[in-house]
Structures are given as C-alpha cells and as structure tokens.
C-alpha cells in the first residue's frame, strides 16, 4: 500500500463497557472500590514483608514482587475503565494506547514468571526440604526476580517496537476496555506476519513453558504429599502451597481461555468478561488469598497493628 494514500490513525476510540445509564454510577464506584482495595491490599503485603524479619524468606520476597506486579497491572487498566464507564466511550491517542498495552503486557509477563518461580520454590520446600536453603538462597532469589523483570521488559519492548513500525489505517474503534494486542492488530493495514511470529514465540516463553513447569512442579508436590504418612503432615504440606495454587488456577485458566483457545465465534463480551479475571480479579484476590491462608502474614499484621495502637 502506498504510504501517501494511507490515512494513519492518531486517536483510538475505546468503547469499554456499554453499561445502562441507570447503573453507571454503581459500576463506577464498584470498580473504584475494587481498585482501592487491590492497591491497598497489595501495598499492605509489600509493607508487611519489608517490615517483618520473619517474612524475609524467598517465598515472601517473591510474593512482594507479585504484589508490585499487581499494582502496576491494575493502575494501568482500571483508571481507563473508570473513565469509559463515565463517558461511555473514551478517546485516547494511538501512542497512549500502545503504551498502555506495553505496561499491561510487562506486568502480565512478570506475573507469569513470578508464579512459575514461586511454584519451583514450593517444589523445593516440599519435595527437597534438605536442599532448600542451599538452592533457594537470597542470591538465587534476587537473580530470579531480576531475570523475570528483564525478560518481561525487553521481550515486550521488542514486539511493541515492531508494532509501532506497522501502518494503522482504521477503523480506529476498539471494542474493549483496554488496549490489548488483538484489537490493536485488527486496526493494522500492514503485513503482521513478523509480529505474529514474535507473539507466538513470546506466548511460549510467557505462558506455555511457565505453565508446563508449574504443572510438573505440582505433580511432584502432589506425589510427595500423598507419601506423607500422617494426615496432619499432609494438611500442613498442602497448606504451604494451596494459596499459590488457587492464584495460578484463576490466572492461567483465564489466560488460556482468552489467548490460547481459538476465538472463532466468541463474542467480545465474553472476551471482556474473561479479561476482567486476569486484569482485575486476580490482583484483587492475591492479597486476600495469601493473607487469609497465611499465618505469618496475619501474625506480622497483628504485631504492627499492636505497635501502632501502643504508640497512640
């Protein structure tokens, strides 16, 4: 296509959720409350882990990074949702749309890597307890965290730059509540073969391989737990990984449905609904699940609250 005859997109119309006016305010305050609870809950976990010495083990360090990723994710997505709920249709620049996608993809990729490393941490703790402190030391822990951040930032940057090299000539309407990859590519009038190849490779890196590692890890964990003779011992071993398993099930379950299951015949309303789970529900559930099922976190929170009350 001749560049001179191409009308390039400069603005994007995000349709968001087409909510009736009668419940617009309710939906707005619902998302606002969810956002405040999510950020507040994840910030609380980060503060607790930073403050309490008993929470300086690798498992909790990974959890603090997961909370950081969740805050980045909801802060990238929810403010735009609030705007689209109020105005029904939001107009943003094309560059802002791509920027939103970049930070969404980085936080999503980071979450995949962190959940994978956390499953390996639980595998070592349950299946190889004598080798745990030798392998999962603080140096290895921070190397894994640094690697997860770098891989996410660099990999997403590569195909985001490839995306920016394409021509986008409309229509400039995205029927979604955020700028995801598929809706953006539907606006392109260029050959997207190279970008699709990059996305396929990155999908294997971020979703398929991590999910396989998690499944294998939990197979070994399950076998080890079943070999424990006492029921009390089995319950104690399972409780150390049950919170992580719940979060993994919700997060990867919706990722697979949205990105890996063929979308032919699947309406955008279903896609939007499923996308809510890994962009909003999972970051909301993480602090709730971990705080309710973790005695160390609850104990640290009680100690901090007690000290605050004593100083008043």
PDB file of C-alpha atoms in Angstrom:
ATOM      1  CA  UNK A   1       0.000   0.000   0.000  1.00  0.00           C
ATOM      2  CA  UNK A   2       1.290   3.456  -0.939  1.00  0.00           C
ATOM      3  CA  UNK A   3       2.220   5.452   2.184  1.00  0.00           C
ATOM      4  CA  UNK A   4       0.877   8.654   0.573  1.00  0.00           C
ATOM      5  CA  UNK A   5      -2.609   7.171   0.280  1.00  0.00           C
ATOM      6  CA  UNK A   6      -2.726   5.841   3.857  1.00  0.00           C
ATOM      7  CA  UNK A   7      -4.690   7.730   6.488  1.00  0.00           C
ATOM      8  CA  UNK A   8      -2.807   6.962   9.668  1.00  0.00           C
ATOM      9  CA  UNK A   9      -4.633   6.539  12.953  1.00  0.00           C
ATOM     10  CA  UNK A  10      -3.816   9.173  15.552  1.00  0.00           C
ATOM     11  CA  UNK A  11      -6.625   8.526  18.048  1.00  0.00           C
ATOM     12  CA  UNK A  12      -8.345   5.406  19.354  1.00  0.00           C
ATOM     13  CA  UNK A  13     -11.966   5.112  20.445  1.00  0.00           C
ATOM     14  CA  UNK A  14     -12.196   2.682  23.379  1.00  0.00           C
ATOM     15  CA  UNK A  15     -15.793   1.511  23.728  1.00  0.00           C
ATOM     16  CA  UNK A  16     -15.277  -0.086  27.140  1.00  0.00           C
ATOM     17  CA  UNK A  17     -18.376  -1.498  28.846  1.00  0.00           C
ATOM     18  CA  UNK A  18     -21.684  -0.439  27.358  1.00  0.00           C
ATOM     19  CA  UNK A  19     -23.468  -0.103  30.705  1.00  0.00           C
ATOM     20  CA  UNK A  20     -27.003   1.303  31.076  1.00  0.00           C
ATOM     21  CA  UNK A  21     -27.097   4.852  32.455  1.00  0.00           C
ATOM     22  CA  UNK A  22     -29.219   3.672  35.377  1.00  0.00           C
ATOM     23  CA  UNK A  23     -26.343   1.613  36.828  1.00  0.00           C
ATOM     24  CA  UNK A  24     -23.430   3.716  35.527  1.00  0.00           C
ATOM     25  CA  UNK A  25     -22.673   5.235  38.928  1.00  0.00           C
ATOM     26  CA  UNK A  26     -22.889   1.838  40.636  1.00  0.00           C
ATOM     27  CA  UNK A  27     -20.418   0.279  38.179  1.00  0.00           C
ATOM     28  CA  UNK A  28     -18.082   3.269  38.555  1.00  0.00           C
ATOM     29  CA  UNK A  29     -17.980   3.049  42.360  1.00  0.00           C
ATOM     30  CA  UNK A  30     -17.682  -0.746  42.214  1.00  0.00           C
ATOM     31  CA  UNK A  31     -14.534  -0.532  40.082  1.00  0.00           C
ATOM     32  CA  UNK A  32     -13.236   2.345  42.211  1.00  0.00           C
ATOM     33  CA  UNK A  33     -13.645   0.276  45.395  1.00  0.00           C
ATOM     34  CA  UNK A  34     -12.013  -2.744  43.741  1.00  0.00           C
ATOM     35  CA  UNK A  35      -9.072  -0.573  42.657  1.00  0.00           C
ATOM     36  CA  UNK A  36      -8.603   0.937  46.134  1.00  0.00           C
ATOM     37  CA  UNK A  37      -8.865  -2.470  47.845  1.00  0.00           C
ATOM     38  CA  UNK A  38      -6.445  -4.051  45.347  1.00  0.00           C
ATOM     39  CA  UNK A  39      -3.798  -1.341  45.668  1.00  0.00           C
ATOM     40  CA  UNK A  40      -4.266  -1.108  49.428  1.00  0.00           C
ATOM     41  CA  UNK A  41      -4.102  -4.880  49.927  1.00  0.00           C
ATOM     42  CA  UNK A  42      -1.006  -5.353  47.790  1.00  0.00           C
ATOM     43  CA  UNK A  43       0.725  -2.349  49.359  1.00  0.00           C
ATOM     44  CA  UNK A  44      -0.029  -3.840  52.782  1.00  0.00           C
ATOM     45  CA  UNK A  45       1.652  -7.100  51.782  1.00  0.00           C
ATOM     46  CA  UNK A  46       4.727  -5.221  50.488  1.00  0.00           C
ATOM     47  CA  UNK A  47       4.955  -3.198  53.739  1.00  0.00           C
ATOM     48  CA  UNK A  48       4.487  -6.262  55.940  1.00  0.00           C
ATOM     49  CA  UNK A  49       7.176  -8.218  54.110  1.00  0.00           C
ATOM     50  CA  UNK A  50       9.575  -5.256  54.190  1.00  0.00           C
ATOM     51  CA  UNK A  51       8.954  -4.593  57.890  1.00  0.00           C
ATOM     52  CA  UNK A  52       8.844  -8.076  59.425  1.00  0.00           C
ATOM     53  CA  UNK A  53      12.084 -10.074  59.664  1.00  0.00           C
ATOM     54  CA  UNK A  54      10.211 -13.396  59.772  1.00  0.00           C
ATOM     55  CA  UNK A  55       8.899 -12.609  56.258  1.00  0.00           C
ATOM     56  CA  UNK A  56      12.316 -12.158  54.632  1.00  0.00           C
ATOM     57  CA  UNK A  57      12.361 -15.683  53.186  1.00  0.00           C
ATOM     58  CA  UNK A  58      12.375 -16.202  49.382  1.00  0.00           C
ATOM     59  CA  UNK A  59       8.691 -17.173  49.289  1.00  0.00           C
ATOM     60  CA  UNK A  60       7.625 -13.813  50.734  1.00  0.00           C
ATOM     61  CA  UNK A  61      10.121 -11.851  48.649  1.00  0.00           C
ATOM     62  CA  UNK A  62       8.544 -13.397  45.544  1.00  0.00           C
ATOM     63  CA  UNK A  63       5.118 -12.519  46.957  1.00  0.00           C
ATOM     64  CA  UNK A  64       6.128  -8.863  47.423  1.00  0.00           C
ATOM     65  CA  UNK A  65       7.226  -8.741  43.764  1.00  0.00           C
ATOM     66  CA  UNK A  66       3.927 -10.333  42.740  1.00  0.00           C
ATOM     67  CA  UNK A  67       2.109  -7.584  44.661  1.00  0.00           C
ATOM     68  CA  UNK A  68       4.217  -4.962  42.860  1.00  0.00           C
ATOM     69  CA  UNK A  69       3.233  -6.509  39.527  1.00  0.00           C
ATOM     70  CA  UNK A  70      -0.450  -6.492  40.550  1.00  0.00           C
ATOM     71  CA  UNK A  71      -0.326  -2.795  41.476  1.00  0.00           C
ATOM     72  CA  UNK A  72       1.283  -1.994  38.111  1.00  0.00           C
ATOM     73  CA  UNK A  73      -1.366  -4.022  36.285  1.00  0.00           C
ATOM     74  CA  UNK A  74      -4.475  -2.522  37.909  1.00  0.00           C
ATOM     75  CA  UNK A  75      -3.050   1.014  37.787  1.00  0.00           C
ATOM     76  CA  UNK A  76      -2.528   0.587  34.057  1.00  0.00           C
ATOM     77  CA  UNK A  77      -6.035  -0.776  33.425  1.00  0.00           C
ATOM     78  CA  UNK A  78      -8.606   0.424  35.980  1.00  0.00           C
ATOM     79  CA  UNK A  79      -8.306   4.257  35.643  1.00  0.00           C
ATOM     80  CA  UNK A  80      -9.226   3.931  31.947  1.00  0.00           C
ATOM     81  CA  UNK A  81     -12.143   1.659  32.854  1.00  0.00           C
ATOM     82  CA  UNK A  82     -13.438   4.313  35.256  1.00  0.00           C
ATOM     83  CA  UNK A  83     -13.244   6.923  32.500  1.00  0.00           C
ATOM     84  CA  UNK A  84     -15.020   4.740  29.940  1.00  0.00           C
ATOM     85  CA  UNK A  85     -17.798   3.934  32.440  1.00  0.00           C
ATOM     86  CA  UNK A  86     -18.425   7.641  32.999  1.00  0.00           C
ATOM     87  CA  UNK A  87     -18.241   8.831  29.385  1.00  0.00           C
ATOM     88  CA  UNK A  88     -19.294   5.513  27.750  1.00  0.00           C
ATOM     89  CA  UNK A  89     -16.688   5.991  25.004  1.00  0.00           C
ATOM     90  CA  UNK A  90     -13.153   7.241  25.559  1.00  0.00           C
ATOM     91  CA  UNK A  91     -10.770   8.728  23.014  1.00  0.00           C
ATOM     92  CA  UNK A  92      -7.043   8.269  23.610  1.00  0.00           C
ATOM     93  CA  UNK A  93      -4.043   8.813  21.370  1.00  0.00           C
ATOM     94  CA  UNK A  94      -2.659   5.840  19.478  1.00  0.00           C
ATOM     95  CA  UNK A  95       0.673   6.186  21.295  1.00  0.00           C
ATOM     96  CA  UNK A  96      -1.111   6.161  24.678  1.00  0.00           C
ATOM     97  CA  UNK A  97      -2.949   3.018  23.589  1.00  0.00           C
ATOM     98  CA  UNK A  98       0.301   1.235  22.692  1.00  0.00           C
ATOM     99  CA  UNK A  99       1.899   2.466  25.930  1.00  0.00           C
ATOM    100  CA  UNK A 100      -0.992   1.035  27.938  1.00  0.00           C
ATOM    101  CA  UNK A 101      -0.593  -2.279  26.155  1.00  0.00           C
ATOM    102  CA  UNK A 102       3.160  -2.290  26.860  1.00  0.00           C
ATOM    103  CA  UNK A 103       2.785  -1.878  30.634  1.00  0.00           C
ATOM    104  CA  UNK A 104      -0.112  -4.348  30.695  1.00  0.00           C
ATOM    105  CA  UNK A 105       1.975  -6.949  28.849  1.00  0.00           C
ATOM    106  CA  UNK A 106       5.065  -6.343  31.019  1.00  0.00           C
ATOM    107  CA  UNK A 107       3.105  -6.775  34.254  1.00  0.00           C
ATOM    108  CA  UNK A 108       1.302  -9.833  32.850  1.00  0.00           C
ATOM    109  CA  UNK A 109       4.531 -11.452  31.672  1.00  0.00           C
ATOM    110  CA  UNK A 110       6.193 -10.670  35.004  1.00  0.00           C
ATOM    111  CA  UNK A 111       3.302 -12.306  36.843  1.00  0.00           C
ATOM    112  CA  UNK A 112       3.700 -15.474  34.749  1.00  0.00           C
ATOM    113  CA  UNK A 113       7.410 -15.702  35.569  1.00  0.00           C
ATOM    114  CA  UNK A 114       6.896 -14.976  39.283  1.00  0.00           C
ATOM    115  CA  UNK A 115       4.140 -17.579  39.632  1.00  0.00           C
ATOM    116  CA  UNK A 116       6.482 -20.082  37.961  1.00  0.00           C
ATOM    117  CA  UNK A 117       9.400 -19.286  40.269  1.00  0.00           C
ATOM    118  CA  UNK A 118       7.060 -19.480  43.264  1.00  0.00           C
ATOM    119  CA  UNK A 119       5.946 -22.955  42.190  1.00  0.00           C
ATOM    120  CA  UNK A 120       9.614 -24.015  41.997  1.00  0.00           C
ATOM    121  CA  UNK A 121      10.113 -22.553  45.468  1.00  0.00           C
ATOM    122  CA  UNK A 122       7.207 -24.660  46.798  1.00  0.00           C
ATOM    123  CA  UNK A 123       8.579 -27.724  44.993  1.00  0.00           C
ATOM    124  CA  UNK A 124      11.943 -27.338  46.751  1.00  0.00           C
ATOM    125  CA  UNK A 125      10.301 -26.687  50.127  1.00  0.00           C
ATOM    126  CA  UNK A 126       8.116 -29.802  49.983  1.00  0.00           C
ATOM    127  CA  UNK A 127       9.997 -32.260  47.761  1.00  0.00           C
ATOM    128  CA  UNK A 128      13.598 -31.362  48.617  1.00  0.00           C
ATOM    129  CA  UNK A 129      13.500 -29.704  52.053  1.00  0.00           C
ATOM    130  CA  UNK A 130      17.102 -30.646  52.923  1.00  0.00           C
ATOM    131  CA  UNK A 131      18.384 -28.835  49.834  1.00  0.00           C
ATOM    132  CA  UNK A 132      16.009 -25.844  50.078  1.00  0.00           C
ATOM    133  CA  UNK A 133      18.274 -23.374  51.878  1.00  0.00           C
ATOM    134  CA  UNK A 134      21.235 -24.408  49.724  1.00  0.00           C
ATOM    135  CA  UNK A 135      19.439 -23.848  46.408  1.00  0.00           C
ATOM    136  CA  UNK A 136      16.850 -21.162  47.237  1.00  0.00           C
ATOM    137  CA  UNK A 137      19.174 -18.685  48.926  1.00  0.00           C
ATOM    138  CA  UNK A 138      18.697 -14.911  48.751  1.00  0.00           C
ATOM    139  CA  UNK A 139      21.200 -14.526  45.911  1.00  0.00           C
ATOM    140  CA  UNK A 140      19.369 -17.050  43.718  1.00  0.00           C
ATOM    141  CA  UNK A 141      16.059 -15.479  44.733  1.00  0.00           C
ATOM    142  CA  UNK A 142      17.060 -11.986  43.566  1.00  0.00           C
ATOM    143  CA  UNK A 143      18.650 -13.367  40.384  1.00  0.00           C
ATOM    144  CA  UNK A 144      15.295 -14.956  39.517  1.00  0.00           C
ATOM    145  CA  UNK A 145      13.448 -11.713  40.259  1.00  0.00           C
ATOM    146  CA  UNK A 146      15.888  -9.615  38.210  1.00  0.00           C
ATOM    147  CA  UNK A 147      15.722 -12.100  35.317  1.00  0.00           C
ATOM    148  CA  UNK A 148      11.906 -12.040  35.381  1.00  0.00           C
ATOM    149  CA  UNK A 149      11.809  -8.235  35.206  1.00  0.00           C
ATOM    150  CA  UNK A 150      14.422  -8.002  32.437  1.00  0.00           C
ATOM    151  CA  UNK A 151      12.852 -10.743  30.298  1.00  0.00           C
ATOM    152  CA  UNK A 152       9.424  -9.126  30.592  1.00  0.00           C
ATOM    153  CA  UNK A 153      10.615  -5.578  29.847  1.00  0.00           C
ATOM    154  CA  UNK A 154      12.927  -6.487  26.949  1.00  0.00           C
ATOM    155  CA  UNK A 155      10.725  -9.101  25.261  1.00  0.00           C
ATOM    156  CA  UNK A 156       7.606  -6.934  25.299  1.00  0.00           C
ATOM    157  CA  UNK A 157       9.649  -3.953  24.120  1.00  0.00           C
ATOM    158  CA  UNK A 158      10.815  -5.900  21.048  1.00  0.00           C
ATOM    159  CA  UNK A 159       7.395  -6.639  19.621  1.00  0.00           C
ATOM    160  CA  UNK A 160       5.958  -3.316  20.812  1.00  0.00           C
ATOM    161  CA  UNK A 161       8.571  -1.581  18.638  1.00  0.00           C
ATOM    162  CA  UNK A 162       7.655  -3.949  15.799  1.00  0.00           C
ATOM    163  CA  UNK A 163       4.017  -2.961  16.297  1.00  0.00           C
ATOM    164  CA  UNK A 164       4.898   0.741  16.061  1.00  0.00           C
ATOM    165  CA  UNK A 165       6.609   0.101  12.717  1.00  0.00           C
ATOM    166  CA  UNK A 166       3.296  -1.072  11.209  1.00  0.00           C
ATOM    167  CA  UNK A 167       0.749   1.099   9.440  1.00  0.00           C
ATOM    168  CA  UNK A 168      -2.615   1.573  11.134  1.00  0.00           C
ATOM    169  CA  UNK A 169      -5.324   2.969   8.914  1.00  0.00           C
ATOM    170  CA  UNK A 170      -8.539   2.159  10.716  1.00  0.00           C
ATOM    171  CA  UNK A 171     -11.211   1.938  11.655  1.00  0.00           C
ATOM    172  CA  UNK A 172      -9.998   3.465  14.902  1.00  0.00           C
ATOM    173  CA  UNK A 173     -12.535   1.801  17.208  1.00  0.00           C
ATOM    174  CA  UNK A 174     -11.574  -0.852  19.774  1.00  0.00           C
ATOM    175  CA  UNK A 175     -14.454  -2.764  21.356  1.00  0.00           C
ATOM    176  CA  UNK A 176     -12.628  -3.482  24.610  1.00  0.00           C
ATOM    177  CA  UNK A 177     -11.981  -1.823  27.968  1.00  0.00           C
ATOM    178  CA  UNK A 178      -8.214  -1.632  27.407  1.00  0.00           C
ATOM    179  CA  UNK A 179      -5.723  -1.752  24.540  1.00  0.00           C
ATOM    180  CA  UNK A 180      -4.965  -5.434  24.111  1.00  0.00           C
ATOM    181  CA  UNK A 181      -2.866  -6.899  21.300  1.00  0.00           C
ATOM    182  CA  UNK A 182      -5.568  -8.496  19.130  1.00  0.00           C
ATOM    183  CA  UNK A 183      -7.851  -5.418  18.971  1.00  0.00           C
ATOM    184  CA  UNK A 184      -4.863  -3.198  18.119  1.00  0.00           C
ATOM    185  CA  UNK A 185      -3.686  -5.505  15.315  1.00  0.00           C
ATOM    186  CA  UNK A 186      -7.193  -5.520  13.823  1.00  0.00           C
ATOM    187  CA  UNK A 187      -6.641  -1.820  13.053  1.00  0.00           C
ATOM    188  CA  UNK A 188      -3.468  -2.503  11.064  1.00  0.00           C
ATOM    189  CA  UNK A 189      -3.353  -2.442   7.279  1.00  0.00           C
ATOM    190  CA  UNK A 190       0.211  -3.835   7.143  1.00  0.00           C
ATOM    191  CA  UNK A 191       1.516  -7.381   6.974  1.00  0.00           C
ATOM    192  CA  UNK A 192       1.654  -8.559  10.598  1.00  0.00           C
ATOM    193  CA  UNK A 193       3.376 -11.905   9.921  1.00  0.00           C
ATOM    194  CA  UNK A 194       6.643 -10.986  11.668  1.00  0.00           C
ATOM    195  CA  UNK A 195       4.810  -9.575  14.692  1.00  0.00           C
ATOM    196  CA  UNK A 196       2.550 -12.643  14.893  1.00  0.00           C
ATOM    197  CA  UNK A 197       5.653 -14.844  14.883  1.00  0.00           C
ATOM    198  CA  UNK A 198       7.198 -12.781  17.679  1.00  0.00           C
ATOM    199  CA  UNK A 199       3.955 -13.013  19.662  1.00  0.00           C
ATOM    200  CA  UNK A 200       3.824 -16.795  19.182  1.00  0.00           C
ATOM    201  CA  UNK A 201       7.386 -17.176  20.471  1.00  0.00           C
ATOM    202  CA  UNK A 202       6.707 -14.868  23.427  1.00  0.00           C
ATOM    203  CA  UNK A 203       3.478 -16.764  24.214  1.00  0.00           C
ATOM    204  CA  UNK A 204       5.540 -19.916  24.555  1.00  0.00           C
ATOM    205  CA  UNK A 205       8.024 -18.042  26.744  1.00  0.00           C
ATOM    206  CA  UNK A 206       5.445 -16.364  28.988  1.00  0.00           C
ATOM    207  CA  UNK A 207       2.549 -18.822  29.095  1.00  0.00           C
ATOM    208  CA  UNK A 208       3.212 -22.319  27.708  1.00  0.00           C
ATOM    209  CA  UNK A 209       6.646 -23.040  29.230  1.00  0.00           C
ATOM    210  CA  UNK A 210       5.841 -21.497  32.656  1.00  0.00           C
ATOM    211  CA  UNK A 211       2.505 -23.333  32.771  1.00  0.00           C
ATOM    212  CA  UNK A 212       4.253 -26.620  31.939  1.00  0.00           C
ATOM    213  CA  UNK A 213       6.830 -26.017  34.705  1.00  0.00           C
ATOM    214  CA  UNK A 214       4.048 -25.252  37.199  1.00  0.00           C
ATOM    215  CA  UNK A 215       2.126 -28.411  36.260  1.00  0.00           C
ATOM    216  CA  UNK A 216       5.243 -30.584  36.575  1.00  0.00           C
ATOM    217  CA  UNK A 217       6.151 -28.956  39.905  1.00  0.00           C
ATOM    218  CA  UNK A 218       2.709 -29.621  41.352  1.00  0.00           C
ATOM    219  CA  UNK A 219       2.697 -33.212  40.093  1.00  0.00           C
ATOM    220  CA  UNK A 220       5.871 -33.818  42.117  1.00  0.00           C
ATOM    221  CA  UNK A 221       4.390 -31.903  45.066  1.00  0.00           C
ATOM    222  CA  UNK A 222       1.190 -33.979  44.973  1.00  0.00           C
ATOM    223  CA  UNK A 223       3.119 -37.263  44.828  1.00  0.00           C
ATOM    224  CA  UNK A 224       5.307 -36.163  47.759  1.00  0.00           C
ATOM    225  CA  UNK A 225       2.296 -35.066  49.849  1.00  0.00           C
ATOM    226  CA  UNK A 226       0.498 -38.383  49.249  1.00  0.00           C
ATOM    227  CA  UNK A 227       3.583 -40.219  50.542  1.00  0.00           C
ATOM    228  CA  UNK A 228       3.439 -38.410  53.897  1.00  0.00           C
ATOM    229  CA  UNK A 229       2.084 -40.965  56.399  1.00  0.00           C
ATOM    230  CA  UNK A 230       0.174 -38.651  58.754  1.00  0.00           C
ATOM    231  CA  UNK A 231      -2.949 -36.709  57.784  1.00  0.00           C
ATOM    232  CA  UNK A 232      -1.718 -33.728  59.802  1.00  0.00           C
ATOM    233  CA  UNK A 233       1.544 -33.731  57.857  1.00  0.00           C
ATOM    234  CA  UNK A 234      -0.325 -33.840  54.548  1.00  0.00           C
ATOM    235  CA  UNK A 235      -2.537 -30.908  55.537  1.00  0.00           C
ATOM    236  CA  UNK A 236       0.462 -28.871  56.688  1.00  0.00           C
ATOM    237  CA  UNK A 237       2.376 -29.570  53.463  1.00  0.00           C
ATOM    238  CA  UNK A 238      -0.625 -28.766  51.259  1.00  0.00           C
ATOM    239  CA  UNK A 239      -1.374 -25.527  53.152  1.00  0.00           C
ATOM    240  CA  UNK A 240       2.067 -24.177  52.204  1.00  0.00           C
ATOM    241  CA  UNK A 241       1.176 -24.214  48.501  1.00  0.00           C
ATOM    242  CA  UNK A 242      -2.634 -24.024  48.417  1.00  0.00           C
ATOM    243  CA  UNK A 243      -2.734 -20.201  48.173  1.00  0.00           C
ATOM    244  CA  UNK A 244      -0.344 -20.209  45.232  1.00  0.00           C
ATOM    245  CA  UNK A 245      -2.315 -22.998  43.537  1.00  0.00           C
ATOM    246  CA  UNK A 246      -5.571 -21.008  43.815  1.00  0.00           C
ATOM    247  CA  UNK A 247      -3.990 -17.909  42.257  1.00  0.00           C
ATOM    248  CA  UNK A 248      -2.337 -19.940  39.473  1.00  0.00           C
ATOM    249  CA  UNK A 249      -5.638 -21.671  38.633  1.00  0.00           C
ATOM    250  CA  UNK A 250      -7.534 -18.385  38.274  1.00  0.00           C
ATOM    251  CA  UNK A 251      -4.783 -16.561  36.385  1.00  0.00           C
ATOM    252  CA  UNK A 252      -3.710 -19.243  33.922  1.00  0.00           C
ATOM    253  CA  UNK A 253      -7.254 -20.540  33.464  1.00  0.00           C
ATOM    254  CA  UNK A 254      -8.425 -17.209  32.051  1.00  0.00           C
ATOM    255  CA  UNK A 255      -5.189 -16.615  30.101  1.00  0.00           C
ATOM    256  CA  UNK A 256      -5.626 -19.937  28.295  1.00  0.00           C
ATOM    257  CA  UNK A 257      -9.285 -19.177  27.525  1.00  0.00           C
ATOM    258  CA  UNK A 258      -8.543 -15.693  26.135  1.00  0.00           C
ATOM    259  CA  UNK A 259      -5.248 -16.196  24.291  1.00  0.00           C
ATOM    260  CA  UNK A 260      -4.740 -19.887  23.513  1.00  0.00           C
ATOM    261  CA  UNK A 261      -8.276 -21.173  22.858  1.00  0.00           C
ATOM    262  CA  UNK A 262      -9.468 -20.341  19.295  1.00  0.00           C
ATOM    263  CA  UNK A 263     -11.709 -17.265  19.461  1.00  0.00           C
ATOM    264  CA  UNK A 264     -13.846 -18.090  16.394  1.00  0.00           C
ATOM    265  CA  UNK A 265     -17.451 -17.396  17.256  1.00  0.00           C
ATOM    266  CA  UNK A 266     -16.521 -15.957  20.633  1.00  0.00           C
ATOM    267  CA  UNK A 267     -18.125 -12.568  21.207  1.00  0.00           C
ATOM    268  CA  UNK A 268     -16.171  -9.571  22.516  1.00  0.00           C
ATOM    269  CA  UNK A 269     -18.469  -9.505  25.553  1.00  0.00           C
ATOM    270  CA  UNK A 270     -17.185 -12.943  26.588  1.00  0.00           C
ATOM    271  CA  UNK A 271     -13.598 -11.846  25.923  1.00  0.00           C
ATOM    272  CA  UNK A 272     -14.115  -8.730  28.041  1.00  0.00           C
ATOM    273  CA  UNK A 273     -15.599 -10.784  30.869  1.00  0.00           C
ATOM    274  CA  UNK A 274     -12.710 -13.279  30.848  1.00  0.00           C
ATOM    275  CA  UNK A 275     -10.178 -10.444  30.611  1.00  0.00           C
ATOM    276  CA  UNK A 276     -11.585  -8.984  33.821  1.00  0.00           C
ATOM    277  CA  UNK A 277     -10.355 -12.039  35.715  1.00  0.00           C
ATOM    278  CA  UNK A 278      -6.640 -11.725  34.994  1.00  0.00           C
ATOM    279  CA  UNK A 279      -6.558  -7.909  34.864  1.00  0.00           C
ATOM    280  CA  UNK A 280      -8.703  -7.110  37.912  1.00  0.00           C
ATOM    281  CA  UNK A 281      -9.920 -10.187  39.817  1.00  0.00           C
ATOM    282  CA  UNK A 282      -6.516 -11.890  40.182  1.00  0.00           C
ATOM    283  CA  UNK A 283      -4.726  -8.774  41.532  1.00  0.00           C
ATOM    284  CA  UNK A 284      -7.667  -8.341  43.946  1.00  0.00           C
ATOM    285  CA  UNK A 285      -7.634 -11.992  45.008  1.00  0.00           C
ATOM    286  CA  UNK A 286      -3.872 -12.298  45.570  1.00  0.00           C
ATOM    287  CA  UNK A 287      -3.661 -10.301  48.832  1.00  0.00           C
ATOM    288  CA  UNK A 288      -6.974 -11.738  50.063  1.00  0.00           C
ATOM    289  CA  UNK A 289      -5.994 -15.363  49.405  1.00  0.00           C
ATOM    290  CA  UNK A 290      -2.476 -15.040  50.794  1.00  0.00           C
ATOM    291  CA  UNK A 291      -3.470 -13.036  53.875  1.00  0.00           C
ATOM    292  CA  UNK A 292      -6.381 -15.305  54.811  1.00  0.00           C
ATOM    293  CA  UNK A 293      -4.394 -18.522  54.399  1.00  0.00           C
ATOM    294  CA  UNK A 294      -1.023 -17.415  55.763  1.00  0.00           C
ATOM    295  CA  UNK A 295      -0.394 -17.371  59.499  1.00  0.00           C
ATOM    296  CA  UNK A 296       2.923 -15.498  59.230  1.00  0.00           C
ATOM    297  CA  UNK A 297       1.326 -12.598  57.346  1.00  0.00           C
ATOM    298  CA  UNK A 298      -1.546 -12.392  59.814  1.00  0.00           C
ATOM    299  CA  UNK A 299       0.863 -12.550  62.752  1.00  0.00           C
ATOM    300  CA  UNK A 300       3.024  -9.763  61.304  1.00  0.00           C
ATOM    301  CA  UNK A 301      -0.051  -7.621  60.656  1.00  0.00           C
ATOM    302  CA  UNK A 302      -1.223  -8.108  64.254  1.00  0.00           C
ATOM    303  CA  UNK A 303       2.219  -7.150  65.599  1.00  0.00           C
ATOM    304  CA  UNK A 304       2.365  -3.973  63.517  1.00  0.00           C
ATOM    305  CA  UNK A 305      -1.199  -3.019  64.446  1.00  0.00           C
ATOM    306  CA  UNK A 306      -0.424  -3.645  68.122  1.00  0.00           C
ATOM    307  CA  UNK A 307       2.638  -1.361  67.990  1.00  0.00           C
ATOM    308  CA  UNK A 308       0.637   1.364  66.224  1.00  0.00           C
ATOM    309  CA  UNK A 309      -2.091   1.206  68.897  1.00  0.00           C
ATOM    310  CA  UNK A 310       0.505   1.297  71.691  1.00  0.00           C
ATOM    311  CA  UNK A 311       2.039   4.467  70.252  1.00  0.00           C
ATOM    312  CA  UNK A 312      -1.277   6.286  70.021  1.00  0.00           C
TER     313      UNK A 312
END
